Structure formats: C-alpha cells, structure tokens
PDB file of C-alpha atoms in Angstrom:
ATOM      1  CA  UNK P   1       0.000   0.000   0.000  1.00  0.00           C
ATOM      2  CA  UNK P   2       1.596   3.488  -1.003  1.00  0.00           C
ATOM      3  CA  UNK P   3       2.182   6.113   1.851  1.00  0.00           C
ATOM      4  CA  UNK P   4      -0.691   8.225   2.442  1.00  0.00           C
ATOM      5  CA  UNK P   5       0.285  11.761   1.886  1.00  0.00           C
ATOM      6  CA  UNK P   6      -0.972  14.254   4.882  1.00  0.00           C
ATOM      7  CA  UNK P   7      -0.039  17.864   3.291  1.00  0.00           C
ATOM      8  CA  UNK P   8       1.209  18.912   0.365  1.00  0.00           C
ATOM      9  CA  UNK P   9       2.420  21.893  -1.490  1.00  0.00           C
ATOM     10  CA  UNK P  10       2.794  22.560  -5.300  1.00  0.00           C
ATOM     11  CA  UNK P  11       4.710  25.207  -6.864  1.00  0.00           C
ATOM     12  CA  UNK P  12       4.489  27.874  -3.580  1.00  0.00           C
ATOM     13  CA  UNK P  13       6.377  30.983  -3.685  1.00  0.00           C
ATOM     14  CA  UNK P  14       6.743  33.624  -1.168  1.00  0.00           C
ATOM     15  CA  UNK P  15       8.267  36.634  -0.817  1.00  0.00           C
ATOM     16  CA  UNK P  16       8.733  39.382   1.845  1.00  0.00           C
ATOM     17  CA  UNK P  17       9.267  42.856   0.041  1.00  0.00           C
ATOM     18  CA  UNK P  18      12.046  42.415  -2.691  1.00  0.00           C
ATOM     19  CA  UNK P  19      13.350  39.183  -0.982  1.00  0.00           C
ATOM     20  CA  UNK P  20      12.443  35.860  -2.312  1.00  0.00           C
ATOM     21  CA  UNK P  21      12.437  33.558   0.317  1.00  0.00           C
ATOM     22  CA  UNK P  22      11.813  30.280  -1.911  1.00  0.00           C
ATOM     23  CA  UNK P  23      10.216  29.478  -5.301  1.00  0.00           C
ATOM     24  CA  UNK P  24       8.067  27.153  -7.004  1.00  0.00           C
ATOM     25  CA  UNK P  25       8.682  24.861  -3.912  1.00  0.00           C
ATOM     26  CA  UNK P  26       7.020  21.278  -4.079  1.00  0.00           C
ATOM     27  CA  UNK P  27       6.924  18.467  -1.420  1.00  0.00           C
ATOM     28  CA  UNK P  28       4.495  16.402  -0.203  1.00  0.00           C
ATOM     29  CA  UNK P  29       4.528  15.379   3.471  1.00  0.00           C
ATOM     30  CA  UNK P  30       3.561  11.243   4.144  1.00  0.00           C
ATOM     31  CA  UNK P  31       2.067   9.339   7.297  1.00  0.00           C
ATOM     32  CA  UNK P  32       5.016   8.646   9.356  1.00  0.00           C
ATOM     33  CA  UNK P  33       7.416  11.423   8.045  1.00  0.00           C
ATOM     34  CA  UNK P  34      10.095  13.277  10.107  1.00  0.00           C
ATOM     35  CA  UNK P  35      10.871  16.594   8.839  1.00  0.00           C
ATOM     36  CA  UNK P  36      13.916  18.862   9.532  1.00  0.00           C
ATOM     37  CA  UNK P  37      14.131  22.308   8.052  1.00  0.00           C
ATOM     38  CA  UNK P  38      17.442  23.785   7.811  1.00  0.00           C
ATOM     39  CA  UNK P  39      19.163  26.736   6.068  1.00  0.00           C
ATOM     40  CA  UNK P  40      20.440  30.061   7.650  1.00  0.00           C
ATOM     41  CA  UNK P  41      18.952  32.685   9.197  1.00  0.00           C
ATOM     42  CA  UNK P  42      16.054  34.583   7.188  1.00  0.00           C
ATOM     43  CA  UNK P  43      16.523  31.900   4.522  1.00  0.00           C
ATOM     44  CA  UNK P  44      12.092  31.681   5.088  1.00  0.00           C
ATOM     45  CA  UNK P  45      12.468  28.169   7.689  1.00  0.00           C
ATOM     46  CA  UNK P  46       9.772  29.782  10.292  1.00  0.00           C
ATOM     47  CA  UNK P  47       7.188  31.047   7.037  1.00  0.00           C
ATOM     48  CA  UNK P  48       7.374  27.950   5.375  1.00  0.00           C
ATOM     49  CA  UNK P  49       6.177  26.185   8.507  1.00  0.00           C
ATOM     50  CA  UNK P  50       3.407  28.813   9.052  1.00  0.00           C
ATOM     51  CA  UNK P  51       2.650  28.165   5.509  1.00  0.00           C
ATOM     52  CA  UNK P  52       2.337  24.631   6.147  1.00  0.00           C
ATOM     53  CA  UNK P  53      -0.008  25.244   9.225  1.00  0.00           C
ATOM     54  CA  UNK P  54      -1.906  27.445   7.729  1.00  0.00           C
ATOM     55  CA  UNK P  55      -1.202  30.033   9.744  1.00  0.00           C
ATOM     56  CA  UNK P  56       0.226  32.284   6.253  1.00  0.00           C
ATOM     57  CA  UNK P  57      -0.483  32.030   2.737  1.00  0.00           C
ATOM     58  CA  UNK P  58       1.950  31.488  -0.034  1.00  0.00           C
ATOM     59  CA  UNK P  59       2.049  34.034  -2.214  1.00  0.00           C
ATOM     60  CA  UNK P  60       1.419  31.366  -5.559  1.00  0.00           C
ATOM     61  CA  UNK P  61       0.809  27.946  -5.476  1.00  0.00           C
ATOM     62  CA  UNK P  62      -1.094  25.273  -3.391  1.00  0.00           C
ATOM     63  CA  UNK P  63      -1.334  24.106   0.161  1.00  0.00           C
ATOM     64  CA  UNK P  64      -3.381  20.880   0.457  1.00  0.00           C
ATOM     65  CA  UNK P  65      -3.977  18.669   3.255  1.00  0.00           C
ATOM     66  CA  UNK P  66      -5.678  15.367   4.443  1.00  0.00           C
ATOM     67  CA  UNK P  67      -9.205  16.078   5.891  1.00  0.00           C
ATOM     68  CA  UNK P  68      -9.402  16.461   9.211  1.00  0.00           C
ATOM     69  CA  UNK P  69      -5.913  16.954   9.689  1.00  0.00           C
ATOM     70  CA  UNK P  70      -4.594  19.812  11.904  1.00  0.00           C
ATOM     71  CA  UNK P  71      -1.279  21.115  11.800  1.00  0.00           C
ATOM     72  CA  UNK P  72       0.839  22.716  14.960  1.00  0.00           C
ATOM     73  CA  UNK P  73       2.798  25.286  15.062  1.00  0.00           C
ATOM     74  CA  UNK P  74       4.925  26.741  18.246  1.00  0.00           C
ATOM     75  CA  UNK P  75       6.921  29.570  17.473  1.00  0.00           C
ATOM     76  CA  UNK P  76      10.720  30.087  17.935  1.00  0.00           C
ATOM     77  CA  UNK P  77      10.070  32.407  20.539  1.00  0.00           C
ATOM     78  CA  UNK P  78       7.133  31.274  22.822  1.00  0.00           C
ATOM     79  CA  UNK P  79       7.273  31.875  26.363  1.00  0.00           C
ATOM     80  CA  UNK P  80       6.348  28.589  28.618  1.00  0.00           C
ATOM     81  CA  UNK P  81       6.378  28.663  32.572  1.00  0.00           C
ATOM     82  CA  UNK P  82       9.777  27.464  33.476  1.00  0.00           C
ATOM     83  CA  UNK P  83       8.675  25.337  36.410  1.00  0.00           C
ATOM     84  CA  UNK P  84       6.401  23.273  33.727  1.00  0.00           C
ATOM     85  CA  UNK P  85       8.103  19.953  32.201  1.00  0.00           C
ATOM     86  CA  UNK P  86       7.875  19.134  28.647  1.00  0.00           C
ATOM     87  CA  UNK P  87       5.350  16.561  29.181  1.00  0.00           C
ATOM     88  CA  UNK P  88       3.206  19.192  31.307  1.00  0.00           C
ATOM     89  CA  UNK P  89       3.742  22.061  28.412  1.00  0.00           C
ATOM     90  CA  UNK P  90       2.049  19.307  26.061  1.00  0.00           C
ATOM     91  CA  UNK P  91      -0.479  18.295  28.252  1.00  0.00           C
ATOM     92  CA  UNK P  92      -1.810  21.881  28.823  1.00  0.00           C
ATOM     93  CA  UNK P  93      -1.357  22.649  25.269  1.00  0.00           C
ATOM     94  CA  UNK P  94      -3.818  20.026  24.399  1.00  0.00           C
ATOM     95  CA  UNK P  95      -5.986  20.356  27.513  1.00  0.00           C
ATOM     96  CA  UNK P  96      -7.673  23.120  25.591  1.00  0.00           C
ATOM     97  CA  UNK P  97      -9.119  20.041  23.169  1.00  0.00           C
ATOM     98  CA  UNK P  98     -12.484  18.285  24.600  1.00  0.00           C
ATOM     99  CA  UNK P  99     -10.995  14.933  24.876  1.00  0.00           C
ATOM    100  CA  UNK P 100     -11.149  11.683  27.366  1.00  0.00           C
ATOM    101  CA  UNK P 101      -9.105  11.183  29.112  1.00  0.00           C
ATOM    102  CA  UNK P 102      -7.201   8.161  27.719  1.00  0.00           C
ATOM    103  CA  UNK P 103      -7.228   9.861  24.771  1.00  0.00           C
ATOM    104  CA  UNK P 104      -5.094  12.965  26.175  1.00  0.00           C
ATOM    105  CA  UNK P 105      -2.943  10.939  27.578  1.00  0.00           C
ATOM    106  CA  UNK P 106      -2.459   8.948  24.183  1.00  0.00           C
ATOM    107  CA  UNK P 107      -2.197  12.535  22.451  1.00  0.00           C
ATOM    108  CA  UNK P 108       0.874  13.635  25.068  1.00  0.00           C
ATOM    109  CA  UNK P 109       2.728  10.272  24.345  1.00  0.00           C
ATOM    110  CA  UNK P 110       2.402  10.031  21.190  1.00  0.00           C
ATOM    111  CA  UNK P 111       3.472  13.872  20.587  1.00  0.00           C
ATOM    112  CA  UNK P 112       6.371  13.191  23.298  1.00  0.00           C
ATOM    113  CA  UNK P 113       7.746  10.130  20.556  1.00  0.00           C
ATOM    114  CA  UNK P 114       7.739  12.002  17.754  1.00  0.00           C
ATOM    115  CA  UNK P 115       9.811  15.127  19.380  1.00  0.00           C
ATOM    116  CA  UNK P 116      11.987  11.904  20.229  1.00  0.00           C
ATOM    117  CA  UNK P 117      12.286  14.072  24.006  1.00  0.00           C
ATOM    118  CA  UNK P 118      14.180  11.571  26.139  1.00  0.00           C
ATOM    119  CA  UNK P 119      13.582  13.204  29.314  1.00  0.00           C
ATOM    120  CA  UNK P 120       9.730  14.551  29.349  1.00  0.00           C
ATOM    121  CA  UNK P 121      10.555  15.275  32.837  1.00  0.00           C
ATOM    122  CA  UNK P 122      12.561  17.808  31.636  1.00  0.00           C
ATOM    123  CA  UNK P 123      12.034  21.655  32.598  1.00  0.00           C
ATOM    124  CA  UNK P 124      11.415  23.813  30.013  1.00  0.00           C
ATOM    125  CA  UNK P 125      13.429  26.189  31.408  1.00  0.00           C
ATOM    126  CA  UNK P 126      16.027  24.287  30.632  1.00  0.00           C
ATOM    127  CA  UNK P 127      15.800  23.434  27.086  1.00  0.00           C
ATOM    128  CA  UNK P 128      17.238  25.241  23.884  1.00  0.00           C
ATOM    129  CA  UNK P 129      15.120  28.052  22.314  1.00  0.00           C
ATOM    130  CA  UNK P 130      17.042  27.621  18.622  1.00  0.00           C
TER     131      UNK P 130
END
C-alpha cells in the first residue's frame, strides 16, 4: 500500500518585500514522516512552517492537506512557565481540546515520541530556544 500523503504543497512561492524567500517549492509530506528544516537565518524556515499550518499564505501555489488533519505550530520564541516539564507544556497545550481522558494521555505520548524528548521530565526552562 503506497504512503498516504498528509499535506502537500505545489509550486508555492513567497516573498517578503524584494526578498524571495523560496520558489516554485514542491513536497508532499507522508504518514510517518520526520521533517527537519534547515538553512540560515532569514533563509524563510519559520514562514514555510506557518505556511504549512496554515497560519500564512503562499504568495502562488497550493497548500493541500488530508481532511481532518490539523497542523501545529509553536513559534521560535514562545514563552512557557519554566517550572512546567515538557510533558506538562504538552499536556496543557492540548488540555484546551475536549478529549477523554485516555485519549489525552495517548495525544501527550504520542506527541512526546515524535519530538523523540528523552527526558519529558525535563524543565522547560532548561531546554534550547534555537
């Protein structure tokens, strides 16, 4: 059975006054995936992402995505109580969802295995903000 494909973009562009950040960019994101997103500063990492949530629009092109899908997005910069551990950030975060809760606790595992955290225990305080 082929990968089913969550979110996709064709041909997306975006630019931020006379600065092209990226161009006809294509990719297609699959169950399973891990992503990275590299390049240097003000290369357009952080409005890709919010392109991919849906949080901006590209300025051509196509954003598609799986129904009933929803995408995250936590900015570079968000501010977290320090005292809170990684695994308490996530459970809040999601706390705001009407769920059971079995299925909460599912949600904060399963989002804990993915980020591949190996302490969830861990303060935020303590963690890298780049």
């Amino acid at each position: 059975m082929a990968p089913l494909v969550l979110l996709s973009c064709e041909s997306i562009s975006k630019t931020y006054g006379v600065k092209p950040l990226f161009k006809d960019l294509s990719l297609a994101l699959f169950d399973g995936d891990h992503v990275g997103v590299v390049g240097p500063n003000g290369s357009g990492k952080s409005t890709l992402l919010k392109i991919l949530a849906g949080i901006e629009e590209p300025d051509r092109g196509t954003r598609s995505m799986r129904r009933q899908l929803r995408v995250g997005y936590v900015p570079q910069d968000a501010v977290f109580p320090e005292d809170l551990t990684v695994e308490e950030v996530l459970a809040q975060t999601l706390a705001t969802e009407e769920l059971d809760p079995v299925e909460h606790h599912g949600r904060v595992a399963r989002a804990l295995s993915l980020g591949e955290f190996p302490q969830a225990d861990q303060p935020v305080a303590t963690l890298s903000g780049g």
